[in-house]
XYZ file of C-alpha atoms in Angstrom:
237
model
C 42.737 28.151 51.842
C 40.331 27.361 54.317
C 43.417 25.619 56.408
C 45.893 28.666 55.486
C 43.864 31.042 55.456
C 39.745 30.959 56.283
C 37.162 30.293 55.833
C 35.921 31.548 51.958
C 39.329 31.810 51.116
C 39.668 34.369 54.287
C 38.163 37.063 52.338
C 37.068 39.479 55.655
C 38.496 37.860 58.269
C 38.541 40.684 60.088
C 34.849 39.860 61.546
C 35.193 36.104 61.022
C 35.400 34.298 64.786
C 39.197 33.334 65.671
C 38.403 29.849 66.126
C 37.318 29.715 62.412
C 41.363 30.858 61.589
C 44.103 29.296 59.136
C 47.792 28.947 59.762
C 48.695 32.605 58.290
C 45.590 34.595 60.659
C 46.621 32.865 63.786
C 51.075 32.734 62.918
C 50.906 36.631 62.407
C 48.770 37.107 65.536
C 51.207 35.151 67.871
C 54.109 36.542 65.854
C 52.813 40.588 66.317
C 51.818 39.586 69.830
C 55.005 38.233 70.891
C 57.111 40.713 69.627
C 54.929 44.334 70.861
C 55.209 42.526 74.537
C 58.491 42.449 74.102
C 58.370 46.089 72.730
C 56.331 46.727 75.668
C 59.139 45.234 78.459
C 61.690 47.602 76.723
C 63.450 44.494 75.964
C 63.686 45.297 72.202
C 62.111 47.259 68.808
C 61.624 45.947 65.310
C 60.647 46.926 62.657
C 58.705 44.386 60.192
C 57.310 44.673 56.484
C 54.376 42.437 54.337
C 54.417 41.435 51.710
C 51.533 39.200 49.471
C 51.721 37.700 45.530
C 50.364 34.903 44.019
C 51.517 32.725 41.521
C 49.093 31.860 38.512
C 50.240 30.150 35.846
C 53.516 31.198 36.124
C 53.152 34.309 36.107
C 53.655 36.195 39.795
C 51.273 39.159 40.506
C 50.895 41.381 43.556
C 48.018 40.633 45.220
C 47.777 44.397 46.841
C 47.869 45.649 43.714
C 46.739 43.324 41.025
C 42.942 41.307 40.499
C 42.074 39.249 38.372
C 41.114 41.329 35.004
C 44.206 43.775 36.105
C 46.240 39.800 35.485
C 44.434 38.999 32.458
C 44.991 42.935 30.693
C 48.637 42.635 31.835
C 49.099 39.032 29.761
C 47.416 40.938 26.940
C 50.820 43.982 27.237
C 53.199 40.761 27.620
C 52.534 38.725 24.407
C 52.167 41.708 22.542
C 55.095 44.144 23.524
C 58.399 43.590 21.243
C 60.804 45.016 23.682
C 61.494 42.639 25.904
C 62.059 45.589 28.388
C 59.267 47.137 27.756
C 58.143 49.035 30.616
C 54.543 48.452 30.084
C 55.121 45.255 31.114
C 55.657 45.139 34.730
C 55.231 41.461 35.793
C 56.802 41.172 38.780
C 60.144 38.768 38.600
C 62.478 36.878 41.090
C 66.146 38.240 41.279
C 68.594 36.428 42.443
C 71.362 39.219 43.094
C 74.848 38.021 45.808
C 74.049 38.969 49.351
C 77.234 41.917 50.536
C 80.468 40.450 50.911
C 81.896 41.011 54.360
C 85.011 42.264 55.560
C 85.312 39.429 57.658
C 83.882 37.047 55.701
C 86.338 34.274 53.471
C 86.732 34.925 49.606
C 84.112 31.985 49.282
C 81.253 33.670 47.642
C 78.617 34.127 49.969
C 74.815 32.615 49.043
C 72.544 34.770 46.771
C 69.921 36.523 48.104
C 66.685 36.009 46.105
C 63.763 38.951 46.116
C 60.651 39.863 43.498
C 60.956 42.768 41.930
C 58.685 45.276 42.209
C 57.163 43.806 45.035
C 55.045 46.396 47.114
C 55.984 45.675 50.496
C 54.320 47.399 53.566
C 54.803 48.058 57.237
C 52.959 46.569 59.353
C 52.952 46.891 63.729
C 49.870 44.664 64.783
C 48.448 41.498 63.504
C 45.675 43.086 62.525
C 47.725 45.440 60.106
C 48.583 41.437 58.690
C 44.666 40.888 58.738
C 43.670 43.950 56.557
C 46.625 42.887 54.112
C 45.643 38.655 53.944
C 41.805 40.216 53.357
C 42.321 42.508 50.690
C 44.904 40.169 49.009
C 42.153 36.890 49.365
C 39.757 39.222 47.551
C 42.343 39.963 44.779
C 42.847 36.265 44.259
C 42.822 33.681 41.010
C 39.682 31.355 42.338
C 37.179 29.266 40.245
C 33.701 27.436 41.322
C 34.797 23.184 41.907
C 32.181 20.405 42.720
C 33.895 20.254 46.275
C 34.232 24.174 46.801
C 32.925 27.671 45.867
C 35.489 29.646 45.806
C 39.000 27.570 45.578
C 42.152 28.893 44.859
C 43.587 28.697 41.470
C 47.525 30.173 42.342
C 49.614 29.468 45.225
C 49.579 32.241 47.295
C 52.521 33.995 49.633
C 53.077 35.769 52.267
C 55.921 37.567 53.061
C 56.867 39.063 56.650
C 60.255 40.435 57.489
C 61.303 41.507 60.318
C 64.522 43.514 61.730
C 64.569 43.447 65.974
C 67.206 45.860 68.060
C 68.036 44.717 71.133
C 70.832 44.545 73.819
C 72.873 42.229 75.096
C 73.371 41.803 78.378
C 76.540 43.018 78.573
C 75.012 45.984 76.791
C 76.271 45.652 73.326
C 73.719 46.222 70.782
C 72.295 43.674 68.932
C 70.291 43.871 65.171
C 69.044 40.349 63.596
C 67.234 40.227 60.423
C 64.094 37.612 59.209
C 62.116 36.932 56.681
C 58.933 34.366 56.824
C 57.062 33.097 53.945
C 53.516 31.555 54.748
C 52.705 29.684 51.650
C 48.889 28.647 50.332
C 49.255 26.098 47.405
C 46.670 25.833 45.135
C 45.131 22.687 45.468
C 46.042 19.751 42.601
C 42.521 18.806 40.472
C 40.898 16.753 37.794
C 39.902 17.983 34.385
C 35.464 17.747 34.209
C 34.257 16.013 30.953
C 31.965 19.459 30.768
C 33.314 22.892 31.843
C 32.752 26.018 30.706
C 35.986 27.945 29.096
C 38.376 24.852 28.891
C 41.127 25.956 27.419
C 41.906 28.214 30.267
C 40.620 25.580 32.828
C 42.705 23.440 31.660
C 46.116 25.105 31.101
C 45.121 26.451 35.154
C 45.325 22.687 36.033
C 48.304 21.694 34.347
C 50.118 24.669 35.336
C 48.924 23.813 39.587
C 50.205 20.477 38.575
C 52.976 20.485 37.661
C 54.094 22.843 39.779
C 52.913 20.802 42.340
C 54.988 18.391 41.080
C 57.831 19.926 40.931
C 57.292 21.283 44.712
C 57.386 17.300 45.928
C 60.947 16.248 43.647
C 62.131 19.302 46.030
C 60.698 18.026 48.906
C 61.858 14.382 48.037
C 64.952 15.563 47.288
C 65.749 17.394 50.533
C 64.499 14.699 52.682
C 66.900 12.341 50.882
C 70.729 11.441 52.517
C 72.169 10.747 48.782
C 70.999 12.716 46.663
C 73.138 16.350 46.375
C 71.152 17.756 43.274
C 68.112 20.119 44.920
C 66.325 20.848 41.429
C 64.785 24.033 42.543
C 65.025 24.955 38.980
C 63.639 22.509 37.355
C 61.176 23.031 34.567
C 58.647 19.306 34.181
C-alpha cells in the first residue's frame, strides 16, 4: 500500500508531502494535469469519472460506501437471504454484456464488456478530486496489524478511472474517444502466525489473498507464454 498509495495506506494524501505519494496519486495528478492543460489550450474537452472498490474474501465492496462493520453486516444479510435475488443483499456483482453492435461491424460477435453492477461513480475534474476519493476509500479499506506493517491491507483495491475525450481533427472532424484505466493495489501474501487472535477469520483472509495472488500469477504466466492459447481468467483454485 505504501508503494501504490502512500504512508499509512494513504489515509491522508491531501496533507502528505508529494515526495511520499505512491503510484495511484502520482498517476492521477499526471493524467488530470495533462488533460486540463490540453483543455486550457483549447484542443479538447473531457469528462472523467472515478470509482474505488476492494476485493475482500472474494467479495466486492464499494470503498466509497462500505466500511469494515458494514461489510460484516452485509455478509450476514447475504448468508441469511433465502431468495438469491433478494434486494436487501446488495453485494456488488461482476456483470458481462456484449458491446453494442455497429452497422459497420462484421458479423463476428464483438468483445464483451465487463463491469461491476451497483458500483458508485463520481465525476472528477482535477487530481484533488481523485485524491479525496482515494483518501475516503482507504479509510474504509480492511486492514490488519502485522509484524511489519501496522495497517497492512487485507484486501485488493481497484481505482477505476473512465475518460471520454472530445477533440477536433486537423480536417475539422469531431473525434470522441473513450478509455478506462484500472489502478490496482494488491494485498500482500503472508504466512499465518502461530499465535493470532480471531484465528478462523485471519486464516480465511490469508487463504483468499494467497489464492487470488496465485491465480493472478497463472494469468500473467499464460499471457507471457507464446505457446498457451487458453488464459485462465476464470480459474478457481
